[in-house]
mmCIF file of C-alpha atoms in Angstrom:
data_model
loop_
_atom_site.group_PDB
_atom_site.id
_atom_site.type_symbol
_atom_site.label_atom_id
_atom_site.label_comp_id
_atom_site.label_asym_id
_atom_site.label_seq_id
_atom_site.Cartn_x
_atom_site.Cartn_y
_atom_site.Cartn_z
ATOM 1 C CA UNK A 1 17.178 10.058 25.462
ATOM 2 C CA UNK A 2 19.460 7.259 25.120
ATOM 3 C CA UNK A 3 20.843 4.797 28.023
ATOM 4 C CA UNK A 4 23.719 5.494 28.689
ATOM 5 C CA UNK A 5 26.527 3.088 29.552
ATOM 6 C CA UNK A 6 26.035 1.232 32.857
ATOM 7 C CA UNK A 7 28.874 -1.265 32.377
ATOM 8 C CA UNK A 8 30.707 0.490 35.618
ATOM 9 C CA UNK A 9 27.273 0.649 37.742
ATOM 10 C CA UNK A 10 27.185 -1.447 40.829
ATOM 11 C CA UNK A 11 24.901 -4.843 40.349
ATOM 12 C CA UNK A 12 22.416 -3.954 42.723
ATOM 13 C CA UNK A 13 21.758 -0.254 40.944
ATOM 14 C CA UNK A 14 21.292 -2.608 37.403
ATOM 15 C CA UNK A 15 19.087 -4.766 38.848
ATOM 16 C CA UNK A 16 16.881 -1.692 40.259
ATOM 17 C CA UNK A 17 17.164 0.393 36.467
ATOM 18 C CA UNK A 18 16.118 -3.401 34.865
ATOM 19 C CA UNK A 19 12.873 -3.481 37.388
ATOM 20 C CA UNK A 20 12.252 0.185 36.609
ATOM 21 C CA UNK A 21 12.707 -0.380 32.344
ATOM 22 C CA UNK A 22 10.410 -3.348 33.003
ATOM 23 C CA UNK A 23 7.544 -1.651 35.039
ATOM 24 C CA UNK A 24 7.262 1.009 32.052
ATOM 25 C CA UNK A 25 7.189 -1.271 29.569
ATOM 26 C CA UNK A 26 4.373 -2.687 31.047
ATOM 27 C CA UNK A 27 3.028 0.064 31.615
ATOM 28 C CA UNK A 28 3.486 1.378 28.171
ATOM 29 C CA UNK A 29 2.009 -2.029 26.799
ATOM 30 C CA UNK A 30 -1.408 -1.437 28.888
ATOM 31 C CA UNK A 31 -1.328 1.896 27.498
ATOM 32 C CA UNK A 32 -1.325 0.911 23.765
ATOM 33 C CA UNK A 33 -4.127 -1.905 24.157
ATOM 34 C CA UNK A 34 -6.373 0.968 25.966
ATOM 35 C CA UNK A 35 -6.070 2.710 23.447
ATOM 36 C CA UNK A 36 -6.338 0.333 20.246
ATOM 37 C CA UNK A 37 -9.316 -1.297 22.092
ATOM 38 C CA UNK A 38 -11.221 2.206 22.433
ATOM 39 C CA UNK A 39 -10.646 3.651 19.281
ATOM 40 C CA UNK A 40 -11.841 -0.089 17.291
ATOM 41 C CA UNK A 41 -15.522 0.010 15.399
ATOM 42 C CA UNK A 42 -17.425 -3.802 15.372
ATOM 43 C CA UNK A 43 -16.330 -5.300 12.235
ATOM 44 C CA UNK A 44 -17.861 -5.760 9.136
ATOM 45 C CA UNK A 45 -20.065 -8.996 8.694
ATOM 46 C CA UNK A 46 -18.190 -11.872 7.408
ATOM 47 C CA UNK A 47 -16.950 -11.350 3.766
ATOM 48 C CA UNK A 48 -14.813 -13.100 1.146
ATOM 49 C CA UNK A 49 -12.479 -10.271 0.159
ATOM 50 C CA UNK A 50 -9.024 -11.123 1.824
ATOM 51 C CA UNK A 51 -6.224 -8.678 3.166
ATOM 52 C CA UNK A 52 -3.106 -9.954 1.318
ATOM 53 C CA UNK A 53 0.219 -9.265 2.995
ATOM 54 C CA UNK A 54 3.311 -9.931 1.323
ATOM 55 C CA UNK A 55 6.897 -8.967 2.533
ATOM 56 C CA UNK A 56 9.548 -8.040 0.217
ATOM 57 C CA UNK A 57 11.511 -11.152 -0.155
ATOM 58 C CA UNK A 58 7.902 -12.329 -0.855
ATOM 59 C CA UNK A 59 6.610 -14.226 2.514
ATOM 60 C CA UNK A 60 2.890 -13.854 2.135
ATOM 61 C CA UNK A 61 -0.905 -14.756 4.053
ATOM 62 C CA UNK A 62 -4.297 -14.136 3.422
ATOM 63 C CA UNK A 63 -6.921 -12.788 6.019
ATOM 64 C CA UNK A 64 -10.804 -11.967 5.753
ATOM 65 C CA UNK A 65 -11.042 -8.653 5.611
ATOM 66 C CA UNK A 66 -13.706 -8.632 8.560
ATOM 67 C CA UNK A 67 -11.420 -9.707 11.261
ATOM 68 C CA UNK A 68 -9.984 -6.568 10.843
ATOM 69 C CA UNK A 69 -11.780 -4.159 12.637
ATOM 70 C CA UNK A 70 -11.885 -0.292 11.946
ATOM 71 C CA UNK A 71 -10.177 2.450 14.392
ATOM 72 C CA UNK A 72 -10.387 5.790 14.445
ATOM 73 C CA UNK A 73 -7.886 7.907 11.803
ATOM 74 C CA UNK A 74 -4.715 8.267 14.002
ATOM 75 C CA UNK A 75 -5.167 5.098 15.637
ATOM 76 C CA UNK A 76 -1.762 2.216 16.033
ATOM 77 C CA UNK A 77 -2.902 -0.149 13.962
ATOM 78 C CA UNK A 78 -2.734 -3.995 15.214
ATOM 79 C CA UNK A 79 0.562 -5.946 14.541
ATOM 80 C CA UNK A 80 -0.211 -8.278 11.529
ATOM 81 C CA UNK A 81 2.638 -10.544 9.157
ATOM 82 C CA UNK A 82 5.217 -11.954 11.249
ATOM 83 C CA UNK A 83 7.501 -11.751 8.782
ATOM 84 C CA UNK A 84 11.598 -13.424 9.023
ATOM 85 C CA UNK A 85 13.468 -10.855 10.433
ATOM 86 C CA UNK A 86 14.912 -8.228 8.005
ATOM 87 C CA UNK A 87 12.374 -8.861 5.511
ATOM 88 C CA UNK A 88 9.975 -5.961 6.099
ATOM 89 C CA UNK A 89 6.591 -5.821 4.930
ATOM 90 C CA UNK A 90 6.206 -4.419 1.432
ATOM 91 C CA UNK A 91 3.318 -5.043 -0.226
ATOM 92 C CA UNK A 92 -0.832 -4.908 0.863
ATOM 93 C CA UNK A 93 -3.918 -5.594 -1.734
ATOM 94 C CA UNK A 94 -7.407 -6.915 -1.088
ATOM 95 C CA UNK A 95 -8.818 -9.360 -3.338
ATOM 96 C CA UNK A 96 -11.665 -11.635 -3.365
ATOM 97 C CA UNK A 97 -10.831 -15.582 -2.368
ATOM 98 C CA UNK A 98 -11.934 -17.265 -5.619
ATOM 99 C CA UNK A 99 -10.042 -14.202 -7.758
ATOM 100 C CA UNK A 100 -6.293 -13.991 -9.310
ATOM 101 C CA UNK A 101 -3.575 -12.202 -8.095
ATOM 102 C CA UNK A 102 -0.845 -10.761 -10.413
ATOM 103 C CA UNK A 103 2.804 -10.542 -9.556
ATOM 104 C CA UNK A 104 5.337 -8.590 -11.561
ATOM 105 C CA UNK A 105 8.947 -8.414 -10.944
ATOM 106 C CA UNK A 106 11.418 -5.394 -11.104
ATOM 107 C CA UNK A 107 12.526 -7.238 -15.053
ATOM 108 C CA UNK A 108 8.661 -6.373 -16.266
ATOM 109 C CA UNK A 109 7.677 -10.069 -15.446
ATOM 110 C CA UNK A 110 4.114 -11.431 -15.193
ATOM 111 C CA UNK A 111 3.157 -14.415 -13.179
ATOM 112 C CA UNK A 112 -0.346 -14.913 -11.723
ATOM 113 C CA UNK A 113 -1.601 -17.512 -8.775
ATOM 114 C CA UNK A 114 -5.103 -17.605 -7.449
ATOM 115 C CA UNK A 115 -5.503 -15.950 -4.207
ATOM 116 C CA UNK A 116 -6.711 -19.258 -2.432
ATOM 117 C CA UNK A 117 -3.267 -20.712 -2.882
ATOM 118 C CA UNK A 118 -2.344 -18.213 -0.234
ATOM 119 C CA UNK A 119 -2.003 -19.350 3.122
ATOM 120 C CA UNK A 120 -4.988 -18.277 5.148
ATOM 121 C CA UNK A 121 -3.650 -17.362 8.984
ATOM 122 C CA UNK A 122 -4.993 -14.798 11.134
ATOM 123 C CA UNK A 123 -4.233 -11.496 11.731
ATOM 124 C CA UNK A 124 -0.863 -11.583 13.309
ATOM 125 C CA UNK A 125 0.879 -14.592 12.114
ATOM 126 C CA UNK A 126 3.813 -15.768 9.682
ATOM 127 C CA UNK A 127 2.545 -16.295 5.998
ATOM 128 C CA UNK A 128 4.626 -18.658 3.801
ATOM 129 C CA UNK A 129 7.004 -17.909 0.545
ATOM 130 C CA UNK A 130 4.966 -17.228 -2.288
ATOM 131 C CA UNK A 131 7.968 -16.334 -4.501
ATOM 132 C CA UNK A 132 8.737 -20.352 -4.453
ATOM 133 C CA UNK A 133 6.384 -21.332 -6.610
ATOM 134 C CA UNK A 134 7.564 -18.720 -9.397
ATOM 135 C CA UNK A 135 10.760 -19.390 -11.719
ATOM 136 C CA UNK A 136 12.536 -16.375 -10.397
ATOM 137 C CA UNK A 137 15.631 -15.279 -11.736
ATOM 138 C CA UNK A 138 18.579 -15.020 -9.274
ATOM 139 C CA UNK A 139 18.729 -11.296 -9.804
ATOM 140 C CA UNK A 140 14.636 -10.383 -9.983
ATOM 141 C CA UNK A 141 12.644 -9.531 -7.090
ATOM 142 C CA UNK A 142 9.245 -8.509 -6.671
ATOM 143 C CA UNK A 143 7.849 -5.149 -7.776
ATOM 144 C CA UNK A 144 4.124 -4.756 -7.712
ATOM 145 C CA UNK A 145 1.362 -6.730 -6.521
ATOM 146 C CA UNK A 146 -2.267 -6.316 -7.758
ATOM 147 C CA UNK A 147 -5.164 -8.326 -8.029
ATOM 148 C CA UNK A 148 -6.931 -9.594 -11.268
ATOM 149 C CA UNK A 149 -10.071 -7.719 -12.547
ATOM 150 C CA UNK A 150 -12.365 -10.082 -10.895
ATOM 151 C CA UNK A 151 -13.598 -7.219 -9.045
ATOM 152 C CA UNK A 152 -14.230 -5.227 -11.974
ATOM 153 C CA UNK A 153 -12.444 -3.166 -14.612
ATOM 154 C CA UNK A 154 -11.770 -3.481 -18.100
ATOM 155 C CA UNK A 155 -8.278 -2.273 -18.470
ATOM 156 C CA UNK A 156 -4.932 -2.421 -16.077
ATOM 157 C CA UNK A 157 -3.128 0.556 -15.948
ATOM 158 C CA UNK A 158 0.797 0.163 -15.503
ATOM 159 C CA UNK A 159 3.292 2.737 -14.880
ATOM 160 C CA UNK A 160 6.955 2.345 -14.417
ATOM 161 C CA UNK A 161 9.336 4.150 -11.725
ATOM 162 C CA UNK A 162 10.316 6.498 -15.019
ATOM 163 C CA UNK A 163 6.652 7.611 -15.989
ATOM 164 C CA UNK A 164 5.719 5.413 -18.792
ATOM 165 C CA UNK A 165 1.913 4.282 -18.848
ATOM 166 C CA UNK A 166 0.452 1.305 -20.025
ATOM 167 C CA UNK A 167 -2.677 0.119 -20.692
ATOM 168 C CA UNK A 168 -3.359 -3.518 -20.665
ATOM 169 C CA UNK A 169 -7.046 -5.264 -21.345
ATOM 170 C CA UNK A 170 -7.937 -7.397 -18.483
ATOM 171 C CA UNK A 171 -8.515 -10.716 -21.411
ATOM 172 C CA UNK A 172 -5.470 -10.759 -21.409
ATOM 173 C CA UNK A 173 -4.469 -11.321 -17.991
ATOM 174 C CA UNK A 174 -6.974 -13.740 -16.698
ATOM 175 C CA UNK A 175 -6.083 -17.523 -15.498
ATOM 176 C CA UNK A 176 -4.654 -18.480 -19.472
ATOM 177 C CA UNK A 177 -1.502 -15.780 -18.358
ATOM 178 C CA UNK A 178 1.703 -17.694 -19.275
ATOM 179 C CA UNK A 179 4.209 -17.526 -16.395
ATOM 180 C CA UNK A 180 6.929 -15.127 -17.396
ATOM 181 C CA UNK A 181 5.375 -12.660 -20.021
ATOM 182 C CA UNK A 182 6.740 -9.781 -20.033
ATOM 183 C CA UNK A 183 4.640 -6.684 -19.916
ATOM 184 C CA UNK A 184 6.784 -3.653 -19.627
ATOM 185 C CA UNK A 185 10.623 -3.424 -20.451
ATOM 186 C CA UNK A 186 12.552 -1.766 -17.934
ATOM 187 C CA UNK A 187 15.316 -0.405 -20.040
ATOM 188 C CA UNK A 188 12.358 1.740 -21.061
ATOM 189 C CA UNK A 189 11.310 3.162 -17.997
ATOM 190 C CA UNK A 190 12.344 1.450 -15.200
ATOM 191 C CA UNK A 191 11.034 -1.438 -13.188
ATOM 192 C CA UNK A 192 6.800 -1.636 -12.679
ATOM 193 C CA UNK A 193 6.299 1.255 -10.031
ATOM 194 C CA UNK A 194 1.660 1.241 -9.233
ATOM 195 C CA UNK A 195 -1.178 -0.281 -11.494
ATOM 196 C CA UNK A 196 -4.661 0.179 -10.807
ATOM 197 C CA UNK A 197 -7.849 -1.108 -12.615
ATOM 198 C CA UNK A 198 -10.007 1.033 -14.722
ATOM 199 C CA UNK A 199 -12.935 1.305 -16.475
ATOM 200 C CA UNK A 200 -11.159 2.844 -19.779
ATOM 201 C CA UNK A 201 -12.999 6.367 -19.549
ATOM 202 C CA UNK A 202 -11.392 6.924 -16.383
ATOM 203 C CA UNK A 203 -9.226 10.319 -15.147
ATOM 204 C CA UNK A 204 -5.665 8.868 -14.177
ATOM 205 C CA UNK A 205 -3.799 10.179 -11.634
ATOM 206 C CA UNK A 206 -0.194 9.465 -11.406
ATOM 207 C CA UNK A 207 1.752 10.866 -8.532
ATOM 208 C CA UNK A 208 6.108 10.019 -7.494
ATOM 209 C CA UNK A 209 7.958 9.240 -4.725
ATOM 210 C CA UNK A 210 7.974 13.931 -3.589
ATOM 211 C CA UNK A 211 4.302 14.251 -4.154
ATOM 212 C CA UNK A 212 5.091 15.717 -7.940
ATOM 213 C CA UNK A 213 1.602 14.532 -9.945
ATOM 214 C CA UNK A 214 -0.499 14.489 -13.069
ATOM 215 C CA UNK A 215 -3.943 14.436 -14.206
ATOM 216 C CA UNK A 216 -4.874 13.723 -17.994
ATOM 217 C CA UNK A 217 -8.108 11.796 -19.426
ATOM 218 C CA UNK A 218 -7.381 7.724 -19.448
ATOM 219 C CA UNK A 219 -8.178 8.113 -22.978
ATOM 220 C CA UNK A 220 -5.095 9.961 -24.174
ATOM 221 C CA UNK A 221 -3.005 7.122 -23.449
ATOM 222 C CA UNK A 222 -2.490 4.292 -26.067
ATOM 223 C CA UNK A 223 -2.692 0.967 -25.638
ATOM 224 C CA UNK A 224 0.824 0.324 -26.519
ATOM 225 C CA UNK A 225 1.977 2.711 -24.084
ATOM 226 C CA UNK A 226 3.491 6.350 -24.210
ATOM 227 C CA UNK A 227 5.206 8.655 -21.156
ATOM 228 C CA UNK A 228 2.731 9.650 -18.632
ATOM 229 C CA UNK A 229 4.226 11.767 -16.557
ATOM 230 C CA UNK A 230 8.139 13.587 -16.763
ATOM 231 C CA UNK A 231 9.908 12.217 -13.741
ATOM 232 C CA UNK A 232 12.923 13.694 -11.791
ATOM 233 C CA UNK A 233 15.891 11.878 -12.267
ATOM 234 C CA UNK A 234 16.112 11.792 -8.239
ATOM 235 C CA UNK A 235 12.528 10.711 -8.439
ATOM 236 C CA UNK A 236 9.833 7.971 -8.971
ATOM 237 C CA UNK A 237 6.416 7.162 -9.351
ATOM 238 C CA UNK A 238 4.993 5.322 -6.623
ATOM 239 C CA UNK A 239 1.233 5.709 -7.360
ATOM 240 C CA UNK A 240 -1.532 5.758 -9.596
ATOM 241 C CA UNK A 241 -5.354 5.963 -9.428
ATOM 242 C CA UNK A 242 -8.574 5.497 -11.590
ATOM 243 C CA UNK A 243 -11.015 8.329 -10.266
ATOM 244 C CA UNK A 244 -13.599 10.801 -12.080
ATOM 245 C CA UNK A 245 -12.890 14.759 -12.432
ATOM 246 C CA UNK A 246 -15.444 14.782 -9.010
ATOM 247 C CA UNK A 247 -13.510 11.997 -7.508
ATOM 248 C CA UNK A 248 -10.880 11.767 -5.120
ATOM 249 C CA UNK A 249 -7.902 10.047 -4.096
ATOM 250 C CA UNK A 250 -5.776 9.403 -0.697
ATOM 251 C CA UNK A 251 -2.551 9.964 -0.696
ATOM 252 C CA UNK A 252 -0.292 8.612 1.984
ATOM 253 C CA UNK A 253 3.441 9.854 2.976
ATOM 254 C CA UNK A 254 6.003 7.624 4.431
ATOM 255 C CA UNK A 255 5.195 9.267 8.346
ATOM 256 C CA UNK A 256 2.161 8.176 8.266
ATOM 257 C CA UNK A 257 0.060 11.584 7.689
ATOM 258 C CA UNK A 258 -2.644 11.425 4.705
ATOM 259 C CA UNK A 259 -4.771 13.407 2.243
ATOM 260 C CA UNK A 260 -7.855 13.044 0.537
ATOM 261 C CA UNK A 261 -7.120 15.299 -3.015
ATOM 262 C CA UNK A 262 -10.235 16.213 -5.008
ATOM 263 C CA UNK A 263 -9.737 16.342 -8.529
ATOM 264 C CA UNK A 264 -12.006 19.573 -8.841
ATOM 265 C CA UNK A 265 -8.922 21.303 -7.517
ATOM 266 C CA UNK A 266 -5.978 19.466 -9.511
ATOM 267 C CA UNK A 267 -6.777 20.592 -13.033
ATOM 268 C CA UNK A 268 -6.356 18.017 -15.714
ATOM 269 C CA UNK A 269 -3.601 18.539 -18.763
ATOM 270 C CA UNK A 270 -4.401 18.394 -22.266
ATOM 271 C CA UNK A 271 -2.335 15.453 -22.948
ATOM 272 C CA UNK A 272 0.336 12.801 -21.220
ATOM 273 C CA UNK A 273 3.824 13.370 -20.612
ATOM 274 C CA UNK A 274 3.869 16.821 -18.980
ATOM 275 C CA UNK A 275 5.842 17.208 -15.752
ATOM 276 C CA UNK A 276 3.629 17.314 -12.476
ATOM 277 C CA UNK A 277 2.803 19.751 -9.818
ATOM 278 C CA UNK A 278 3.001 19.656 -6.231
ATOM 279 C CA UNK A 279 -0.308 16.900 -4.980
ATOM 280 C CA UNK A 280 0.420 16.942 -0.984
ATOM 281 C CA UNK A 281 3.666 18.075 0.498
ATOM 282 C CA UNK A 282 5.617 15.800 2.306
ATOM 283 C CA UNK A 283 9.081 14.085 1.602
ATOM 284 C CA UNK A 284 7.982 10.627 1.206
ATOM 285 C CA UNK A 285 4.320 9.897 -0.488
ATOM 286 C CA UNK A 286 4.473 5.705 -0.558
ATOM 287 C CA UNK A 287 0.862 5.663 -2.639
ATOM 288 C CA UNK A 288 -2.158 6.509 -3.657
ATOM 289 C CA UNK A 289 -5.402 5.231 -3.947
ATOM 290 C CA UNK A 290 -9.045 6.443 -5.328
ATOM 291 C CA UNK A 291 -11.589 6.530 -2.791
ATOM 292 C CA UNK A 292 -15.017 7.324 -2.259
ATOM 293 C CA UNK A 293 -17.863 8.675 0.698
ATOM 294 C CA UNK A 294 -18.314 4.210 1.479
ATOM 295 C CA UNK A 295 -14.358 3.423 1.283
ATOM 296 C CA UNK A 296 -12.327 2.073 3.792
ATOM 297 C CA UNK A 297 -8.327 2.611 3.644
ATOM 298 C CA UNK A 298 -5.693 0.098 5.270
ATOM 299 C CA UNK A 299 -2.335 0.980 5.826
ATOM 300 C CA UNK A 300 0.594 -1.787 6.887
ATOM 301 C CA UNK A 301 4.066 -0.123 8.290
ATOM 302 C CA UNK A 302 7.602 -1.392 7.993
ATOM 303 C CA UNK A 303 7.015 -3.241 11.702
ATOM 304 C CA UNK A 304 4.194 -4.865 10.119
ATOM 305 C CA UNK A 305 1.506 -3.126 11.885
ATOM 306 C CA UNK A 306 -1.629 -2.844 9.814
ATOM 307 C CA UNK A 307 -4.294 0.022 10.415
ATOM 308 C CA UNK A 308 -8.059 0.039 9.263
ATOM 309 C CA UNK A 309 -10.167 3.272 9.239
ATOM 310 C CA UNK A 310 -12.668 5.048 6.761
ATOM 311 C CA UNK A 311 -11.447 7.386 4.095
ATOM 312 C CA UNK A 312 -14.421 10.257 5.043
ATOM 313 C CA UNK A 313 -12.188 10.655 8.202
ATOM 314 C CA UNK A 314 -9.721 12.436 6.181
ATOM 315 C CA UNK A 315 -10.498 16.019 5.416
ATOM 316 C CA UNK A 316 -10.935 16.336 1.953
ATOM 317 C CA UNK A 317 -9.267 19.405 -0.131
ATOM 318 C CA UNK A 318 -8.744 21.020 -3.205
ATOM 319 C CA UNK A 319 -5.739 22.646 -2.013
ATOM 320 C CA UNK A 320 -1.927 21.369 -1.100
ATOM 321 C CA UNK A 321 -1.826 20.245 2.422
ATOM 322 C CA UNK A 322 0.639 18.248 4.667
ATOM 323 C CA UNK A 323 -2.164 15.872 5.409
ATOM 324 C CA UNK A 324 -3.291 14.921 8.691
ATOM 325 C CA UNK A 325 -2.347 12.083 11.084
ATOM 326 C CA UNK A 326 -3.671 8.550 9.829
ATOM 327 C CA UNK A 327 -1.261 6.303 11.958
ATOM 328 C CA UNK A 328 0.107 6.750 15.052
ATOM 329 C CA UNK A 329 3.895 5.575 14.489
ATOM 330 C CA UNK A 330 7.084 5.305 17.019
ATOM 331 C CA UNK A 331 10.463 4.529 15.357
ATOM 332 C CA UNK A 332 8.260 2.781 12.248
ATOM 333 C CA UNK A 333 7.194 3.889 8.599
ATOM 334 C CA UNK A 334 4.177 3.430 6.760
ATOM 335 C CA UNK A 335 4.895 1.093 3.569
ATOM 336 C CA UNK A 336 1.615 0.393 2.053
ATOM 337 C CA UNK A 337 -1.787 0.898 1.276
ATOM 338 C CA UNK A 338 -4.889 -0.169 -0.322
ATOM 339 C CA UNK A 339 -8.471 0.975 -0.463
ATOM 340 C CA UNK A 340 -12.133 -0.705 -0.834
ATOM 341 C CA UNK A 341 -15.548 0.480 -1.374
ATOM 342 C CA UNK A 342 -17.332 -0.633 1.100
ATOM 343 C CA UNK A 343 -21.269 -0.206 1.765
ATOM 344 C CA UNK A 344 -22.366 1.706 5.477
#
């Protein structure tokens, strides 16, 4: 229900509605902390790894992942970048503080900066422009953030908004990266759309913006590149994941409801380029991300509120769902996600 216009309502009835707008408010507030401060599991011991938050204008901070403790699937989530109003969140990785962290741009630009050049700030605070220290172009913006392969991998996968798939060894992205290469063309398939590190015997999973996905053998795709997946004009890619043919990954949708989809019941095709087949319906998937029985998934949403809870809460299945409820939202949007392994 909206309020209705009280410009012709005597004073003292508008100061009575104000006291009464205030008291629930307050109310509501108490509410929400109950709540967040029931559902939260003790955090991790103090680690390295970082949460990296980056809006899209590119205002970013770093945070030790243990000072952000787990809630229950469903929970709100704790507010976390303050970022400049109108500048959303937009990006979320975890990366170790002595690693790299690679930026590409929407023109299939490459620039990398060490992840302790990133403001460290606590969980809700402003970060600081990270874009600044790049040569933008007046007309290029961010598109992807990932971190290097200091955490292991041997190859980064890159796919564009149009399907293509890349494979790029991780030599040649390390700190000797000159600023500005240029690792994907978009006239050739759009801006960078999801990476992901793998092994190079992996199963890669490729899923767009309606939950339309593939599965193929990491194998079958070049070096140089080829067309991973047919995309909808109407459509993009907005995720891809390294995982095994038992493995699984978590998909997210844009209202916050999520899916753990085993590969044992997405059957793999032959060969790249092939259109895809429903993964999880929903109207809006934002990503995916492999996972495992030890991983933890966090999830930031357009108001910057940022959400930590383990994967195994999610039901796992073979079949097409609509997911389940990973974060509570009111008038908000999930925008992000990222995933990490982490030992019980």
């Amino acid at each position: 229900m909206e309020r209705p216009d009280l410009s012709g309502a005597a004073p003292d009835v508008l100061m009575y509605i104000a006291a009464l707008e205030a008291e629930l408010e307050l109310l509501r507030a108490q509410e929400e902390a109950s709540h967040s401060e029931a559902l939260f599991e003790p955090s991790e011991p103090p680690t390295t790894v970082n949460v990296i938050t980056i809006s899209a204008a590119g205002v970013a901070k770093r945070t030790p992942r243990h000072f952000y403790g787990r809630q229950r699937r469903g929970g709100m989530g704790v507010f976390d970048l303050d970022a400049p109003e109108g500048d959303a969140p937009a990006f979320l990785t975890l990366a170790e503080a002595d690693a790299g962290l690679i930026v590409l741009t929407n023109q299939g630009r490459t620039f990398r900066t060490p992840v302790a050049d990133i403001v460290e700030r606590e969980v809700r605070s402003r970060g600081e422009p990270l874009v600044a220290r790049f040569p933008m172009r007046p007309d290029e913006r961010l598109a992807l953030i990932t971190p290097d392969a200091s955490g292991g991998g041997a190859f980064l996968v890159l796919v564009t908004e149009r399907g293509h798939v890349r494979r790029i060894a991780r030599q040649y992205l390390g700190a000797g990266l000159q600023a500005g290469t240029v690792l994907c063309d978009p006239r050739e398939g759009g801006a960078p759309a999801a990476a992901c590190w793998s092994s190079g015997n992996d199963e890669l999973f490729i899923v767009t913006r309606s939950g339309q996905a593939i599965r193929f053998a990491e194998r079958l795709a070049p070096v140089r590149g080829c067309l991973g997946l047919r995309v909808d004009p109407n459509d993009r890619v907005v995720g891809v994941a390294a995982t095994t043919a038992e493995g699984g990954v978590f998909l997210l949708a844009q209202d916050g409801k999520g899916t753990v989809r085993l590969m044992s019941g997405f059957t793999a095709n032959k060969s790249p380029g092939a259109g895809g087949k429903v993964a999880m319906k929903a109207e809006t998937i934002v990503g995916a991300v492999a996972v495992d029985d030890h991983s933890d998934i966090f999830i930031i949403s357009r108001l910057g509120k940022i959400i930590r809870f383990r994967a195994s809460e999610t039901p796992a299945k073979e079949g097409v769902v609509q997911g389940v409820n990973c974060m509570n939202l009111r008038a908000d949007e999930c925008v992000a996600l990222a995933g990490a392994s982490i030992a019980l």
